[in-house]
CSV table of C-alpha atoms in Angstrom, one decimal:
chain,number,residue,atom,x,y,z
A,1433,GLN,CA,-39.8,11.1,169.0
A,1434,SER,CA,-39.8,11.0,172.8
A,1435,VAL,CA,-36.6,10.4,174.8
A,1436,LEU,CA,-38.7,8.1,177.0
A,1437,THR,CA,-40.0,5.1,175.0
A,1438,GLN,CA,-43.4,3.6,175.5
A,1439,PRO,CA,-45.3,1.2,173.2
A,1440,PRO,CA,-48.0,3.0,171.3
A,1441,SER,CA,-50.7,0.5,172.4
A,1442,VAL,CA,-51.4,-2.5,174.5
A,1443,SER,CA,-54.5,-4.5,175.0
A,1444,ALA,CA,-55.9,-7.2,177.3
A,1445,ALA,CA,-59.2,-8.7,178.3
A,1446,PRO,CA,-61.2,-7.6,181.3
A,1447,GLY,CA,-60.0,-9.1,184.5
A,1448,GLN,CA,-56.5,-9.7,183.1
A,1449,LYS,CA,-53.2,-7.9,183.9
A,1450,VAL,CA,-51.2,-5.6,181.6
A,1451,THR,CA,-47.8,-4.0,182.0
A,1452,ILE,CA,-46.7,-0.8,180.2
A,1453,PRO,CA,-42.9,-0.3,180.0
A,1454,CYS,CA,-41.1,3.0,179.8
A,1455,SER,CA,-37.5,3.0,178.7
A,1456,GLY,CA,-35.0,5.8,179.2
A,1457,SER,CA,-31.4,6.4,180.1
A,1458,SER,CA,-29.1,7.2,183.1
A,1459,SER,CA,-29.7,10.9,182.8
A,1460,ASN,CA,-33.5,10.5,183.3
A,1461,ILE,CA,-35.1,7.3,184.7
A,1462,GLY,CA,-31.8,5.9,185.9
A,1463,ASN,CA,-31.2,8.7,188.4
A,1464,ASN,CA,-34.6,10.4,188.9
A,1465,TYR,CA,-38.1,9.6,190.1
A,1466,VAL,CA,-40.7,8.2,187.7
A,1467,SER,CA,-44.3,9.1,187.7
A,1468,TRP,CA,-47.3,7.7,185.7
A,1469,TYR,CA,-50.4,9.4,184.5
A,1470,GLN,CA,-53.8,8.2,183.2
A,1471,GLN,CA,-55.6,10.4,180.7
A,1472,LEU,CA,-59.2,9.4,179.9
A,1473,PRO,CA,-60.7,10.7,176.7
A,1474,GLY,CA,-61.4,14.5,176.8
A,1475,THR,CA,-60.0,14.9,180.4
A,1476,ALA,CA,-56.9,16.2,182.1
A,1477,PRO,CA,-54.2,13.7,183.0
A,1478,LYS,CA,-54.4,12.2,186.5
A,1479,LEU,CA,-51.5,11.0,188.6
A,1480,LEU,CA,-51.4,7.3,189.2
A,1481,ILE,CA,-47.9,6.7,190.5
A,1482,TYR,CA,-45.3,9.0,191.9
A,1483,ASP,CA,-41.8,8.6,193.4
A,1484,ASN,CA,-41.4,5.4,191.3
A,1485,ASN,CA,-43.9,3.2,193.1
A,1486,LYS,CA,-46.2,5.3,195.4
A,1487,ARG,CA,-49.9,5.7,194.9
A,1488,PRO,CA,-51.7,8.9,195.7
A,1489,SER,CA,-54.7,8.7,198.0
A,1490,GLY,CA,-57.7,7.3,196.1
A,1491,ILE,CA,-55.8,5.3,193.5
A,1492,PRO,CA,-56.7,1.6,193.8
A,1493,ASP,CA,-53.9,-0.9,194.5
A,1494,ARG,CA,-54.7,-2.5,191.1
A,1495,PHE,CA,-52.2,0.1,189.8
A,1496,SER,CA,-48.5,-0.4,190.6
A,1497,GLY,CA,-45.2,1.1,189.6
A,1498,SER,CA,-41.7,-0.3,189.5
A,1499,LYS,CA,-38.3,0.9,188.3
A,1500,SER,CA,-35.1,-1.0,187.5
A,1501,GLY,CA,-32.1,0.7,186.1
A,1502,THR,CA,-33.1,2.9,183.2
A,1503,SER,CA,-36.6,1.4,182.8
A,1504,ALA,CA,-39.9,1.7,184.6
A,1505,THR,CA,-43.1,-0.3,184.4
A,1506,LEU,CA,-46.7,0.4,185.2
A,1507,GLY,CA,-48.8,-2.6,186.1
A,1508,ILE,CA,-52.6,-2.8,186.1
A,1509,THR,CA,-54.4,-5.9,187.4
A,1510,GLY,CA,-58.1,-6.8,187.3
A,1511,LEU,CA,-58.6,-4.7,184.1
A,1512,GLN,CA,-61.9,-2.9,183.7
A,1513,THR,CA,-63.4,-1.3,180.7
A,1514,GLY,CA,-63.1,2.0,182.5
A,1515,ASP,CA,-59.3,1.6,182.4
A,1516,GLU,CA,-59.3,2.3,178.7
A,1517,ALA,CA,-57.2,5.5,178.4
A,1518,ASP,CA,-53.8,6.8,177.4
A,1519,TYR,CA,-51.0,6.3,179.9
A,1520,TYR,CA,-47.8,8.4,180.2
A,1521,CYS,CA,-44.6,8.0,182.1
A,1522,GLY,CA,-42.7,11.1,183.2
A,1523,THR,CA,-39.4,11.9,184.9
A,1524,TRP,CA,-36.8,14.7,185.2
A,1525,ASP,CA,-33.7,14.6,182.9
A,1526,SER,CA,-30.6,15.9,184.7
A,1527,SER,CA,-28.7,16.5,181.5
A,1528,LEU,CA,-31.4,18.4,179.7
A,1529,SER,CA,-32.7,20.1,182.8
A,1530,ALA,CA,-36.2,19.3,181.6
A,1531,VAL,CA,-39.2,17.2,182.5
A,1532,LEU,CA,-39.8,14.4,180.0
A,1533,PHE,CA,-42.9,12.4,179.2
A,1534,GLY,CA,-43.1,9.2,177.2
A,1535,GLY,CA,-45.0,9.3,174.0
A,1536,GLY,CA,-48.0,7.6,175.7
A,1537,THR,CA,-49.6,4.2,175.5
A,1538,LYS,CA,-53.2,3.6,174.5
A,1539,LEU,CA,-54.7,0.8,176.6
A,1540,THR,CA,-57.6,-1.1,175.1
A,1541,VAL,CA,-59.6,-3.5,177.2
A,1542,LEU,CA,-61.0,-6.0,174.8
B,939,GLN,CA,-60.6,20.8,198.1
B,940,VAL,CA,-57.4,21.2,196.1
B,941,GLN,CA,-58.1,22.8,192.7
B,942,LEU,CA,-56.4,24.5,189.8
B,943,VAL,CA,-58.3,26.6,187.3
B,944,GLU,CA,-56.6,27.9,184.1
B,945,SER,CA,-57.8,30.8,182.1
B,946,GLY,CA,-56.6,33.1,179.3
B,947,GLY,CA,-56.6,30.8,176.3
B,948,GLY,CA,-58.1,31.8,173.0
B,949,LEU,CA,-57.4,32.4,169.3
B,950,VAL,CA,-54.3,34.5,168.5
B,951,LYS,CA,-52.5,35.3,165.2
B,952,PRO,CA,-48.9,34.1,164.6
B,953,GLY,CA,-46.5,36.4,166.2
B,954,GLY,CA,-49.0,37.5,168.8
B,955,SER,CA,-49.0,37.2,172.6
B,956,LEU,CA,-51.2,35.7,175.3
B,957,ARG,CA,-51.1,35.4,179.1
B,958,LEU,CA,-52.4,32.3,180.8
B,959,SER,CA,-53.4,32.3,184.4
B,960,CYS,CA,-53.8,29.4,186.9
B,961,GLU,CA,-55.6,30.1,190.1
B,962,ALA,CA,-55.0,27.7,193.0
B,963,SER,CA,-57.4,26.9,195.8
B,964,GLY,CA,-57.4,24.6,198.7
B,965,PHE,CA,-53.6,24.9,199.3
B,966,SER,CA,-50.9,27.5,199.5
B,967,LEU,CA,-49.1,27.9,196.2
B,968,SER,CA,-45.9,29.1,197.9
B,969,ASP,CA,-45.4,25.6,199.3
B,970,TYR,CA,-45.1,23.9,195.9
B,971,TYR,CA,-43.2,23.9,192.7
B,972,MET,CA,-45.6,24.6,189.8
B,973,THR,CA,-45.5,23.4,186.2
B,974,TRP,CA,-47.0,24.2,182.8
B,975,ILE,CA,-47.6,21.3,180.4
B,976,ARG,CA,-49.2,21.4,177.0
B,977,GLN,CA,-50.9,18.9,174.7
B,978,ALA,CA,-51.3,19.6,171.0
B,979,PRO,CA,-54.4,18.2,169.4
B,980,GLY,CA,-54.2,14.4,169.1
B,981,LYS,CA,-50.7,14.4,170.5
B,982,GLY,CA,-48.9,13.5,173.8
B,983,LEU,CA,-47.9,15.6,176.8
B,984,GLU,CA,-45.1,18.1,176.4
B,985,TRP,CA,-43.6,19.8,179.4
B,986,VAL,CA,-43.3,23.6,179.0
B,987,SER,CA,-41.8,25.1,182.2
B,988,TYR,CA,-41.6,24.9,185.9
B,989,ILE,CA,-40.9,27.3,188.8
B,990,THR,CA,-39.9,26.6,192.4
B,991,GLY,CA,-42.0,27.7,195.4
B,992,ASN,CA,-40.2,31.0,195.9
B,993,GLY,CA,-39.5,31.6,192.2
B,994,ASP,CA,-35.8,31.4,192.5
B,995,THR,CA,-35.3,28.6,190.0
B,996,ILE,CA,-37.0,28.4,186.6
B,997,TYR,CA,-36.6,26.0,183.7
B,998,TYR,CA,-38.0,26.0,180.2
B,999,ALA,CA,-38.4,23.5,177.4
B,1000,ASP,CA,-36.1,24.4,174.4
B,1001,SER,CA,-39.1,24.8,172.2
B,1002,VAL,CA,-40.3,27.9,174.2
B,1003,LYS,CA,-37.1,29.3,175.7
B,1004,GLY,CA,-36.8,33.0,175.0
B,1005,ARG,CA,-40.5,33.3,174.1
B,1006,PHE,CA,-42.4,32.2,177.2
B,1007,THR,CA,-42.1,33.4,180.7
B,1008,ILE,CA,-43.4,31.6,183.8
B,1009,SER,CA,-44.1,33.6,186.9
B,1010,ARG,CA,-46.1,33.3,190.2
B,1011,ASP,CA,-47.8,35.6,192.6
B,1012,ASN,CA,-48.0,33.7,195.9
B,1013,ALA,CA,-50.1,36.4,197.5
B,1014,LYS,CA,-52.7,35.9,194.9
B,1015,ASN,CA,-52.2,32.1,194.9
B,1016,SER,CA,-51.7,32.3,191.1
B,1017,LEU,CA,-49.4,31.0,188.4
B,1018,TYR,CA,-48.9,32.7,185.0
B,1019,LEU,CA,-47.4,31.9,181.6
B,1020,GLN,CA,-46.7,34.9,179.4
B,1021,MET,CA,-46.4,33.6,175.8
B,1022,ASN,CA,-44.9,35.9,173.1
B,1023,SER,CA,-44.0,35.4,169.5
B,1024,LEU,CA,-46.6,32.6,169.2
B,1025,ARG,CA,-46.3,30.1,166.4
B,1026,ALA,CA,-48.8,27.6,164.9
B,1027,GLU,CA,-46.9,24.8,166.6
B,1028,ASP,CA,-47.8,26.4,170.0
B,1029,THR,CA,-51.4,25.4,169.4
B,1030,ALA,CA,-52.4,23.1,172.3
B,1031,VAL,CA,-54.3,22.7,175.5
B,1032,TYR,CA,-52.2,24.2,178.3
B,1033,TYR,CA,-52.4,22.6,181.7
B,1034,CYS,CA,-51.0,23.9,185.0
B,1035,ALA,CA,-50.0,21.3,187.6
B,1036,ARG,CA,-48.8,21.1,191.1
B,1037,ASP,CA,-45.3,19.6,191.2
B,1038,LEU,CA,-44.0,17.3,194.0
B,1039,ARG,CA,-40.4,18.4,193.4
B,1040,ASN,CA,-39.9,16.2,190.4
B,1041,LYS,CA,-41.5,13.2,192.0
B,1042,GLY,CA,-44.8,13.6,190.1
B,1043,LEU,CA,-47.6,16.1,189.2
B,1044,ASP,CA,-50.3,15.4,191.7
B,1045,CYS,CA,-53.0,18.0,190.8
B,1046,TRP,CA,-53.9,19.3,187.3
B,1047,GLY,CA,-56.2,22.0,186.1
B,1048,GLN,CA,-58.8,21.4,183.4
B,1049,GLY,CA,-56.7,23.0,180.7
B,1050,THR,CA,-57.1,26.1,178.5
B,1051,LEU,CA,-57.0,25.9,174.7
B,1052,VAL,CA,-54.6,28.1,172.8
B,1053,THR,CA,-55.0,28.3,169.1
B,1054,VAL,CA,-52.5,30.1,167.0
B,1055,SER,CA,-53.8,30.7,163.5
B,1056,SER,CA,-54.2,33.5,161.0
């Protein structure tokens, strides 16, 4: 079981909005940067959000990140069938001296 | 074009060793922290190890501590992972990634599959 908690799955209709939460503690999310990754089937993960809420070049503004206390959230608006993927949150844990990933959330666009 | 290419994966017996390589192009490896992450079949991401730009700080996941060694050769623009005393539970696709000093992993390789089985 991951130290960072994500729901196993979420779903929404095309064009709608979805949020994916990631819950942690003061030793990880509470005092470190959060990043989010998208993994399409059979491919390597891709960075969507870094430094809590920044998007790398080429990532559309349909993807957003936020952090409050010991939780973080990935938001995706204007859902497309191509957004169907696994999404992971990640952060550093100062107590464990380790990088942590959430267990992953499978997004289904109905 | 920024790119990472892993190599060195394969089939190895329990207790055996393997050395993974990650060759960087399009940027200078010495300017970045670098990280190894693995993903067991059908499972989520698991961080393995990271190393700072000049190699003076290294961290390992508890699951590999004492068995795996991360290293880098900045002159060759390459990152390595020496894996000893391999176990069945080490079976996974291993990715190298460029690390923005714990703010995120912004470039990933395609991965190399390591299978530990008799």
